[in-house]
PDB file of C-alpha atoms in Angstrom:
ATOM      1  CA  GLY I 891     135.402  94.169 106.032  1.00  0.00           C
ATOM      2  CA  SER I 892     133.804  96.887 106.836  1.00  0.00           C
ATOM      3  CA  SER I 893     130.663  97.310 109.745  1.00  0.00           C
ATOM      4  CA  GLN I 894     127.238  98.786 109.245  1.00  0.00           C
ATOM      5  CA  THR I 895     126.225 102.261 111.399  1.00  0.00           C
ATOM      6  CA  SER I 896     122.658 102.549 112.563  1.00  0.00           C
ATOM      7  CA  ILE I 897     121.218 106.096 111.824  1.00  0.00           C
ATOM      8  CA  THR I 898     120.552 106.663 115.553  1.00  0.00           C
ATOM      9  CA  GLU I 899     124.288 106.660 115.890  1.00  0.00           C
ATOM     10  CA  PHE I 900     124.361 110.265 114.041  1.00  0.00           C
ATOM     11  CA  TYR I 901     120.884 111.587 114.956  1.00  0.00           C
ATOM     12  CA  ARG I 902     119.001 111.555 118.586  1.00  0.00           C
ATOM     13  CA  SER I 903     115.167 111.563 119.185  1.00  0.00           C
ATOM     14  CA  THR I 904     113.297 114.306 119.413  1.00  0.00           C
TER      15      THR I 904
ATOM     16  CA  MET G1171      89.069 117.312 109.457  1.00  0.00           C
ATOM     17  CA  LEU G1172      91.577 116.748 106.697  1.00  0.00           C
ATOM     18  CA  GLU G1173      91.374 117.434 103.412  1.00  0.00           C
ATOM     19  CA  LEU G1174      94.459 117.629 100.689  1.00  0.00           C
ATOM     20  CA  ARG G1175      93.885 117.853  97.070  1.00  0.00           C
ATOM     21  CA  LEU G1176      96.798 117.190  94.742  1.00  0.00           C
ATOM     22  CA  VAL G1177      95.946 118.304  91.221  1.00  0.00           C
ATOM     23  CA  GLN G1178      99.394 116.282  89.671  1.00  0.00           C
ATOM     24  CA  GLY G1179      97.897 112.623  91.712  1.00  0.00           C
ATOM     25  CA  SER G1180     101.424 111.036  89.753  1.00  0.00           C
ATOM     26  CA  LEU G1181     103.514 112.395  92.426  1.00  0.00           C
ATOM     27  CA  LEU G1182     102.043 111.118  95.507  1.00  0.00           C
ATOM     28  CA  LYS G1183     101.793 107.516  93.096  1.00  0.00           C
ATOM     29  CA  LYS G1184     105.445 108.145  92.525  1.00  0.00           C
ATOM     30  CA  VAL G1185     106.424 108.875  96.334  1.00  0.00           C
ATOM     31  CA  LEU G1186     105.109 105.619  97.307  1.00  0.00           C
ATOM     32  CA  GLU G1187     106.762 103.292  95.031  1.00  0.00           C
ATOM     33  CA  ALA G1188     109.829 105.709  96.292  1.00  0.00           C
ATOM     34  CA  VAL G1189     109.692 104.741  99.764  1.00  0.00           C
ATOM     35  CA  LYS G1190     107.536 101.171  99.946  1.00  0.00           C
ATOM     36  CA  ASP G1191     110.195  99.028  99.908  1.00  0.00           C
ATOM     37  CA  LEU G1192     112.592 101.085 102.439  1.00  0.00           C
ATOM     38  CA  VAL G1193     109.425 101.654 105.031  1.00  0.00           C
ATOM     39  CA  ASN G1194     106.646  99.121 105.742  1.00  0.00           C
ATOM     40  CA  ASP G1195     104.343 101.158 108.263  1.00  0.00           C
ATOM     41  CA  ALA G1196     104.957 105.095 109.055  1.00  0.00           C
ATOM     42  CA  ASN G1197     103.446 108.190 110.126  1.00  0.00           C
ATOM     43  CA  PHE G1198     102.238 110.622 107.794  1.00  0.00           C
ATOM     44  CA  ASP G1199     102.034 114.345 109.820  1.00  0.00           C
ATOM     45  CA  CYS G1200      99.744 116.737 108.139  1.00  0.00           C
ATOM     46  CA  SER G1201     100.486 120.344 109.476  1.00  0.00           C
ATOM     47  CA  ALA G1202     100.057 124.385 108.675  1.00  0.00           C
ATOM     48  CA  THR G1203     103.609 123.543 106.548  1.00  0.00           C
ATOM     49  CA  GLY G1204     102.481 120.422 104.982  1.00  0.00           C
ATOM     50  CA  PHE G1205     102.176 117.214 104.697  1.00  0.00           C
ATOM     51  CA  SER G1206     105.488 115.167 105.587  1.00  0.00           C
ATOM     52  CA  LEU G1207     106.944 111.505 106.723  1.00  0.00           C
ATOM     53  CA  GLN G1208     110.005 110.563 108.386  1.00  0.00           C
ATOM     54  CA  ALA G1209     110.687 106.964 108.889  1.00  0.00           C
ATOM     55  CA  MET G1210     113.569 104.243 109.340  1.00  0.00           C
ATOM     56  CA  ASP G1211     113.823 100.877 107.611  1.00  0.00           C
ATOM     57  CA  SER G1212     113.330  97.842 109.768  1.00  0.00           C
ATOM     58  CA  SER G1213     117.147  97.274 110.720  1.00  0.00           C
ATOM     59  CA  HIS G1214     117.554 101.487 110.954  1.00  0.00           C
ATOM     60  CA  VAL G1215     120.478 101.921 108.836  1.00  0.00           C
ATOM     61  CA  ALA G1216     118.953 104.920 106.760  1.00  0.00           C
ATOM     62  CA  LEU G1217     116.366 106.907 106.914  1.00  0.00           C
ATOM     63  CA  VAL G1218     113.582 108.986 104.418  1.00  0.00           C
ATOM     64  CA  ALA G1219     111.541 112.039 105.332  1.00  0.00           C
ATOM     65  CA  LEU G1220     109.481 114.032 102.787  1.00  0.00           C
ATOM     66  CA  LEU G1221     107.899 116.926 102.455  1.00  0.00           C
ATOM     67  CA  LEU G1222     105.111 117.858 100.143  1.00  0.00           C
ATOM     68  CA  ARG G1223     104.270 121.772 101.375  1.00  0.00           C
ATOM     69  CA  SER G1224     101.300 123.152 101.662  1.00  0.00           C
ATOM     70  CA  GLU G1225     101.508 125.272  98.913  1.00  0.00           C
ATOM     71  CA  GLY G1226     101.750 122.745  96.550  1.00  0.00           C
ATOM     72  CA  PHE G1227      98.325 121.338  96.748  1.00  0.00           C
ATOM     73  CA  GLU G1228      94.978 122.804  94.785  1.00  0.00           C
ATOM     74  CA  HIS G1229      93.435 122.886  98.766  1.00  0.00           C
ATOM     75  CA  TYR G1230      94.702 122.265 101.846  1.00  0.00           C
ATOM     76  CA  ARG G1231      92.878 122.277 104.819  1.00  0.00           C
ATOM     77  CA  CYS G1232      94.637 120.925 108.260  1.00  0.00           C
ATOM     78  CA  ASP G1233      92.547 122.211 110.637  1.00  0.00           C
ATOM     79  CA  ARG G1234      94.927 120.876 113.532  1.00  0.00           C
ATOM     80  CA  ASN G1235      98.146 118.789 113.486  1.00  0.00           C
ATOM     81  CA  ILE G1236      97.582 114.849 113.094  1.00  0.00           C
ATOM     82  CA  SER G1237      99.211 112.095 112.303  1.00  0.00           C
ATOM     83  CA  MET G1238      98.387 109.050 109.900  1.00  0.00           C
ATOM     84  CA  GLY G1239      99.553 105.132 110.722  1.00  0.00           C
ATOM     85  CA  MET G1240      99.884 104.355 107.075  1.00  0.00           C
ATOM     86  CA  ASN G1241     101.192 100.587 105.781  1.00  0.00           C
ATOM     87  CA  LEU G1242     102.771 102.019 102.798  1.00  0.00           C
ATOM     88  CA  GLY G1243     102.636  98.395 100.923  1.00  0.00           C
ATOM     89  CA  ASN G1244      98.773  98.996 101.247  1.00  0.00           C
ATOM     90  CA  MET G1245      98.913 102.844 100.614  1.00  0.00           C
ATOM     91  CA  ALA G1246     101.060 101.732  97.053  1.00  0.00           C
ATOM     92  CA  LYS G1247      98.336  99.475  96.380  1.00  0.00           C
ATOM     93  CA  MET G1248      95.277 101.804  96.677  1.00  0.00           C
ATOM     94  CA  LEU G1249      97.159 104.413  95.192  1.00  0.00           C
ATOM     95  CA  LYS G1250      98.140 102.352  92.292  1.00  0.00           C
ATOM     96  CA  CYS G1251      94.420 101.848  91.519  1.00  0.00           C
ATOM     97  CA  ALA G1252      94.326 106.046  90.688  1.00  0.00           C
ATOM     98  CA  GLY G1253      94.783 106.633  86.725  1.00  0.00           C
ATOM     99  CA  ASN G1254      98.469 109.126  86.076  1.00  0.00           C
ATOM    100  CA  ASP G1255      96.868 111.943  85.477  1.00  0.00           C
ATOM    101  CA  ASP G1256      94.004 111.938  88.466  1.00  0.00           C
ATOM    102  CA  ILE G1257      93.640 114.372  90.916  1.00  0.00           C
ATOM    103  CA  ILE G1258      94.109 112.461  94.140  1.00  0.00           C
ATOM    104  CA  THR G1259      92.687 114.052  97.318  1.00  0.00           C
ATOM    105  CA  LEU G1260      93.107 112.536 100.662  1.00  0.00           C
ATOM    106  CA  LYS G1261      90.188 113.550 103.544  1.00  0.00           C
ATOM    107  CA  ALA G1262      90.146 112.229 107.022  1.00  0.00           C
ATOM    108  CA  ASP G1263      87.574 113.210 109.743  1.00  0.00           C
ATOM    109  CA  ASP G1264      88.990 114.166 113.110  1.00  0.00           C
ATOM    110  CA  GLY G1265      89.275 111.070 115.358  1.00  0.00           C
ATOM    111  CA  SER G1266      88.625 108.596 112.480  1.00  0.00           C
ATOM    112  CA  ASP G1267      91.011 105.194 111.922  1.00  0.00           C
ATOM    113  CA  VAL G1268      90.612 105.487 108.032  1.00  0.00           C
ATOM    114  CA  VAL G1269      91.581 107.829 105.591  1.00  0.00           C
ATOM    115  CA  THR G1270      89.999 108.211 102.417  1.00  0.00           C
ATOM    116  CA  PHE G1271      91.483 108.660  98.810  1.00  0.00           C
ATOM    117  CA  MET G1272      89.514 109.859  96.168  1.00  0.00           C
ATOM    118  CA  PHE G1273      90.662 110.039  92.795  1.00  0.00           C
ATOM    119  CA  GLU G1274      89.075 111.907  89.797  1.00  0.00           C
ATOM    120  CA  SER G1275      89.622 111.633  86.076  1.00  0.00           C
ATOM    121  CA  PRO G1276      90.841 115.043  84.383  1.00  0.00           C
ATOM    122  CA  THR G1277      87.308 115.611  82.774  1.00  0.00           C
ATOM    123  CA  GLN G1278      85.658 114.455  85.857  1.00  0.00           C
ATOM    124  CA  ASP G1279      84.021 111.843  84.373  1.00  0.00           C
ATOM    125  CA  LYS G1280      84.914 109.062  86.754  1.00  0.00           C
ATOM    126  CA  ILE G1281      85.625 109.165  90.797  1.00  0.00           C
ATOM    127  CA  ALA G1282      86.446 106.959  92.926  1.00  0.00           C
ATOM    128  CA  ASP G1283      86.301 106.520  96.293  1.00  0.00           C
ATOM    129  CA  PHE G1284      89.108 104.421  98.287  1.00  0.00           C
ATOM    130  CA  GLU G1285      88.833 103.782 102.016  1.00  0.00           C
ATOM    131  CA  MET G1286      91.876 103.067 104.248  1.00  0.00           C
ATOM    132  CA  LYS G1287      92.469 101.525 107.496  1.00  0.00           C
ATOM    133  CA  LEU G1288      94.694 103.550 109.761  1.00  0.00           C
ATOM    134  CA  MET G1289      97.078 101.886 112.122  1.00  0.00           C
ATOM    135  CA  ASP G1290      98.958 102.888 115.639  1.00  0.00           C
ATOM    136  CA  ILE G1291     102.811 103.152 114.683  1.00  0.00           C
ATOM    137  CA  ASP G1292     104.916 104.066 117.831  1.00  0.00           C
ATOM    138  CA  SER G1293     107.579 105.551 115.354  1.00  0.00           C
ATOM    139  CA  GLU G1294     110.677 107.056 117.182  1.00  0.00           C
ATOM    140  CA  HIS G1295     111.246 110.898 114.643  1.00  0.00           C
ATOM    141  CA  LEU G1296     114.701 111.927 114.715  1.00  0.00           C
ATOM    142  CA  GLY G1297     116.464 115.179 114.882  1.00  0.00           C
ATOM    143  CA  ILE G1298     118.529 116.169 111.584  1.00  0.00           C
ATOM    144  CA  PRO G1299     120.715 119.296 112.562  1.00  0.00           C
ATOM    145  CA  GLU G1300     121.551 121.619 109.513  1.00  0.00           C
ATOM    146  CA  ALA G1301     125.437 120.828 108.442  1.00  0.00           C
ATOM    147  CA  GLU G1302     128.056 121.372 106.391  1.00  0.00           C
ATOM    148  CA  TYR G1303     129.116 119.020 104.191  1.00  0.00           C
ATOM    149  CA  HIS G1304     132.419 118.629 102.984  1.00  0.00           C
ATOM    150  CA  ALA G1305     131.007 117.687  99.428  1.00  0.00           C
ATOM    151  CA  ILE G1306     127.516 118.620  97.729  1.00  0.00           C
ATOM    152  CA  VAL G1307     127.350 116.560  93.650  1.00  0.00           C
ATOM    153  CA  ARG G1308     124.092 117.075  91.978  1.00  0.00           C
ATOM    154  CA  MET G1309     123.996 114.837  89.190  1.00  0.00           C
ATOM    155  CA  PRO G1310     121.388 113.653  86.577  1.00  0.00           C
ATOM    156  CA  SER G1311     119.128 111.098  88.658  1.00  0.00           C
ATOM    157  CA  SER G1312     119.234 108.569  85.618  1.00  0.00           C
ATOM    158  CA  GLU G1313     122.948 108.609  85.667  1.00  0.00           C
ATOM    159  CA  PHE G1314     123.496 107.842  89.136  1.00  0.00           C
ATOM    160  CA  ALA G1315     120.656 104.954  89.206  1.00  0.00           C
ATOM    161  CA  ARG G1316     122.416 103.199  86.655  1.00  0.00           C
ATOM    162  CA  ILE G1317     125.847 103.308  88.301  1.00  0.00           C
ATOM    163  CA  CYS G1318     124.133 102.386  91.556  1.00  0.00           C
ATOM    164  CA  LYS G1319     122.773  99.409  89.188  1.00  0.00           C
ATOM    165  CA  ASP G1320     125.894  98.865  87.240  1.00  0.00           C
ATOM    166  CA  LEU G1321     127.739  98.276  90.472  1.00  0.00           C
ATOM    167  CA  SER G1322     125.546  96.248  92.624  1.00  0.00           C
ATOM    168  CA  SER G1323     126.437  93.370  89.474  1.00  0.00           C
ATOM    169  CA  ILE G1324     129.530  93.771  90.955  1.00  0.00           C
ATOM    170  CA  GLY G1325     130.338  94.309  94.381  1.00  0.00           C
ATOM    171  CA  ASP G1326     128.168  94.875  97.983  1.00  0.00           C
ATOM    172  CA  THR G1327     129.161  98.480  98.336  1.00  0.00           C
ATOM    173  CA  VAL G1328     130.603 101.336  96.475  1.00  0.00           C
ATOM    174  CA  VAL G1329     133.156 103.972  98.060  1.00  0.00           C
ATOM    175  CA  ILE G1330     132.178 107.374  96.775  1.00  0.00           C
ATOM    176  CA  SER G1331     135.247 109.611  96.613  1.00  0.00           C
ATOM    177  CA  VAL G1332     135.196 113.310  95.723  1.00  0.00           C
ATOM    178  CA  THR G1333     138.037 115.187  94.661  1.00  0.00           C
ATOM    179  CA  LYS G1334     138.473 118.150  92.147  1.00  0.00           C
ATOM    180  CA  GLU G1335     138.816 115.626  89.741  1.00  0.00           C
ATOM    181  CA  GLY G1336     135.344 114.198  90.376  1.00  0.00           C
ATOM    182  CA  VAL G1337     133.064 112.341  91.844  1.00  0.00           C
ATOM    183  CA  LYS G1338     134.142 108.422  91.577  1.00  0.00           C
ATOM    184  CA  PHE G1339     131.975 105.655  92.313  1.00  0.00           C
ATOM    185  CA  SER G1340     134.217 102.092  92.875  1.00  0.00           C
ATOM    186  CA  THR G1341     133.313  98.712  94.135  1.00  0.00           C
ATOM    187  CA  ARG G1342     135.306  95.521  94.218  1.00  0.00           C
ATOM    188  CA  GLY G1343     133.627  91.805  94.111  1.00  0.00           C
ATOM    189  CA  ASP G1344     134.291  88.329  93.546  1.00  0.00           C
ATOM    190  CA  ILE G1345     134.514  88.753  89.998  1.00  0.00           C
ATOM    191  CA  GLY G1346     136.612  92.245  89.893  1.00  0.00           C
ATOM    192  CA  THR G1347     136.657  95.843  90.224  1.00  0.00           C
ATOM    193  CA  ALA G1348     134.604  98.833  88.733  1.00  0.00           C
ATOM    194  CA  ASN G1349     135.215 102.392  88.965  1.00  0.00           C
ATOM    195  CA  ILE G1350     133.016 105.077  87.486  1.00  0.00           C
ATOM    196  CA  VAL G1351     134.474 108.817  87.326  1.00  0.00           C
ATOM    197  CA  CYS G1352     131.957 111.569  86.524  1.00  0.00           C
ATOM    198  CA  ARG G1353     133.308 115.035  86.088  1.00  0.00           C
ATOM    199  CA  GLN G1354     131.933 118.265  86.514  1.00  0.00           C
ATOM    200  CA  ASN G1355     130.152 119.367  83.185  1.00  0.00           C
ATOM    201  CA  THR G1356     128.817 122.422  83.438  1.00  0.00           C
ATOM    202  CA  THR G1357     128.441 123.576  79.784  1.00  0.00           C
ATOM    203  CA  VAL G1358     125.338 120.908  78.818  1.00  0.00           C
ATOM    204  CA  ASP G1359     122.328 122.274  76.494  1.00  0.00           C
ATOM    205  CA  LYS G1360     119.872 121.350  79.354  1.00  0.00           C
ATOM    206  CA  PRO G1361     120.632 122.378  83.337  1.00  0.00           C
ATOM    207  CA  GLU G1362     119.181 118.793  84.581  1.00  0.00           C
ATOM    208  CA  GLU G1363     122.148 117.216  82.375  1.00  0.00           C
ATOM    209  CA  ALA G1364     124.866 118.637  84.200  1.00  0.00           C
ATOM    210  CA  THR G1365     126.799 116.948  86.865  1.00  0.00           C
ATOM    211  CA  VAL G1366     127.658 119.736  89.462  1.00  0.00           C
ATOM    212  CA  ILE G1367     130.516 119.164  92.098  1.00  0.00           C
ATOM    213  CA  GLU G1368     130.869 121.387  95.291  1.00  0.00           C
ATOM    214  CA  MET G1369     134.118 120.766  97.133  1.00  0.00           C
ATOM    215  CA  ASN G1370     135.563 122.338 100.633  1.00  0.00           C
ATOM    216  CA  GLU G1371     137.207 119.041 101.283  1.00  0.00           C
ATOM    217  CA  PRO G1372     137.781 115.946  99.456  1.00  0.00           C
ATOM    218  CA  VAL G1373     135.618 112.941 101.023  1.00  0.00           C
ATOM    219  CA  SER G1374     135.777 109.447 100.809  1.00  0.00           C
ATOM    220  CA  LEU G1375     133.248 107.134 102.398  1.00  0.00           C
ATOM    221  CA  THR G1376     131.965 103.579 102.035  1.00  0.00           C
ATOM    222  CA  PHE G1377     127.840 102.429 101.343  1.00  0.00           C
ATOM    223  CA  ALA G1378     126.055  99.721 100.995  1.00  0.00           C
ATOM    224  CA  LEU G1379     124.647  99.758  97.910  1.00  0.00           C
ATOM    225  CA  ARG G1380     121.394  97.622  98.511  1.00  0.00           C
ATOM    226  CA  TYR G1381     120.388 100.903 100.340  1.00  0.00           C
ATOM    227  CA  PHE G1382     121.209 103.123  96.954  1.00  0.00           C
ATOM    228  CA  ASN G1383     119.346 101.072  94.615  1.00  0.00           C
ATOM    229  CA  SER G1384     116.325 101.516  96.820  1.00  0.00           C
ATOM    230  CA  PHE G1385     116.464 105.045  96.973  1.00  0.00           C
ATOM    231  CA  THR G1386     116.955 105.531  93.074  1.00  0.00           C
ATOM    232  CA  LYS G1387     113.065 104.077  93.301  1.00  0.00           C
ATOM    233  CA  ALA G1388     112.573 108.311  93.797  1.00  0.00           C
ATOM    234  CA  THR G1389     114.064 108.654  89.849  1.00  0.00           C
ATOM    235  CA  PRO G1390     110.626 109.377  88.484  1.00  0.00           C
ATOM    236  CA  LEU G1391     110.067 112.162  90.770  1.00  0.00           C
ATOM    237  CA  SER G1392     113.417 114.391  89.699  1.00  0.00           C
ATOM    238  CA  ASN G1393     115.434 114.666  86.835  1.00  0.00           C
ATOM    239  CA  THR G1394     118.057 115.282  88.921  1.00  0.00           C
ATOM    240  CA  VAL G1395     119.594 113.987  92.473  1.00  0.00           C
ATOM    241  CA  THR G1396     121.708 115.834  94.998  1.00  0.00           C
ATOM    242  CA  LEU G1397     124.477 114.106  96.898  1.00  0.00           C
ATOM    243  CA  SER G1398     125.780 115.585 100.248  1.00  0.00           C
ATOM    244  CA  LEU G1399     128.776 114.085 101.521  1.00  0.00           C
ATOM    245  CA  SER G1400     130.939 114.543 104.838  1.00  0.00           C
ATOM    246  CA  SER G1401     133.463 112.113 106.715  1.00  0.00           C
ATOM    247  CA  GLU G1402     131.252 110.914 109.810  1.00  0.00           C
ATOM    248  CA  LEU G1403     128.070 112.019 108.498  1.00  0.00           C
ATOM    249  CA  PRO G1404     124.914 110.158 107.063  1.00  0.00           C
ATOM    250  CA  VAL G1405     125.026 110.908 103.193  1.00  0.00           C
ATOM    251  CA  VAL G1406     122.178 112.837 102.573  1.00  0.00           C
ATOM    252  CA  VAL G1407     120.786 111.402  98.819  1.00  0.00           C
ATOM    253  CA  GLU G1408     117.963 113.993  97.943  1.00  0.00           C
ATOM    254  CA  TYR G1409     115.529 114.062  95.482  1.00  0.00           C
ATOM    255  CA  LYS G1410     113.753 117.667  94.828  1.00  0.00           C
ATOM    256  CA  ILE G1411     109.884 117.830  93.935  1.00  0.00           C
ATOM    257  CA  ALA G1412     108.724 120.569  91.650  1.00  0.00           C
ATOM    258  CA  GLU G1413     107.633 122.839  93.504  1.00  0.00           C
ATOM    259  CA  MET G1414     106.347 121.685  96.126  1.00  0.00           C
ATOM    260  CA  GLY G1415     109.310 119.480  98.595  1.00  0.00           C
ATOM    261  CA  TYR G1416     111.348 116.901  98.851  1.00  0.00           C
ATOM    262  CA  ILE G1417     112.568 113.184  99.025  1.00  0.00           C
ATOM    263  CA  ARG G1418     115.660 112.864 100.963  1.00  0.00           C
ATOM    264  CA  PHE G1419     117.179 109.596 102.181  1.00  0.00           C
ATOM    265  CA  TYR G1420     119.736 109.589 104.983  1.00  0.00           C
ATOM    266  CA  LEU G1421     122.328 106.138 105.114  1.00  0.00           C
ATOM    267  CA  ALA G1422     125.023 105.633 107.490  1.00  0.00           C
ATOM    268  CA  PRO G1423     128.347 105.074 106.177  1.00  0.00           C
ATOM    269  CA  LYS G1424     130.020 101.309 106.605  1.00  0.00           C
ATOM    270  CA  ILE G1425     132.896 101.335 109.154  1.00  0.00           C
ATOM    271  CA  GLU G1426     136.299  99.771 107.986  1.00  0.00           C
ATOM    272  CA  ASP G1427     136.358  97.235 111.127  1.00  0.00           C
TER     273      ASP G1427
END
C-alpha cells in the first residue's frame, strides 16, 4: 500500500 | 477602502467553482500586486494558490494590504447570482466585517448588491520556494480532466510517469488496470491542443485521484493545464487565467510503505 504525505512536510510556514 | 472592478465577472464565478469543494474557509489577501488566496484542504494534503493581478482589473483600489476571511461555499452562492456577462465589483471599507459584491449587467439596466459577512480565519501561510522540476507537461485541460475522470472509475490512485516517449497515467483497482499514454504532439492546428513535454529526468509519482478530480473543476478557466513533476516534491497543477494570473494546486505524492 501507499501512504499520503501532508503538504506541510514539504513547505514551511512563513 | 477596497474596490475591485472585474469586467469579466465570470472569471471570479469560475474561480469559486474551482476551489469551493477543496477548501471551506480561506483568507483572500489584497495588496498592490493583486487579489490572492492561499489555502490548504482540511486534511493538509493539497494546497491551492490563486493570483488575480491588479492590472487585470478595470479598476483596482486597495489603500492598504488587507486579508478577508470568507466561507467559500457562501461566496460561491453569492457569485452564482451574478450573470455570466455581468461586471463584478468587490467593495470593503477599512475595518468592516462585511464585503459587498456588486453585479452590473453589461447594459447597466440591472444592478445588484450582495453583502456577505467576513470571518476570522486562522490560516497558515506556507512559503513555496522556486524549484527545478524533473518534468513539465502541458496538455489540453479537457484531456487531463477526461483522463482523471476515466481512471477514477477503475482505481483510487494514479501513477504519472514521464519518459522521452510521453506521459503515462496508470491506475489499478479491483476490476483491473488502465494505462493512458499521451505522446508529445506539437503538430496540431491550435497551440492549446498540443501536448508538450519538457523532461530533464524521467519521473514517476503516485497521487490520489480524488484530489486531481477536484483540481479539474478549474478546467473552465483555461484551455491548457501544466503539470510540474519532481520526485519527492508535490506536483503543481497549474491553470493560467488569461491576462490575470493563475490558479495552482499543489498535491503531495503518495509514498510506498
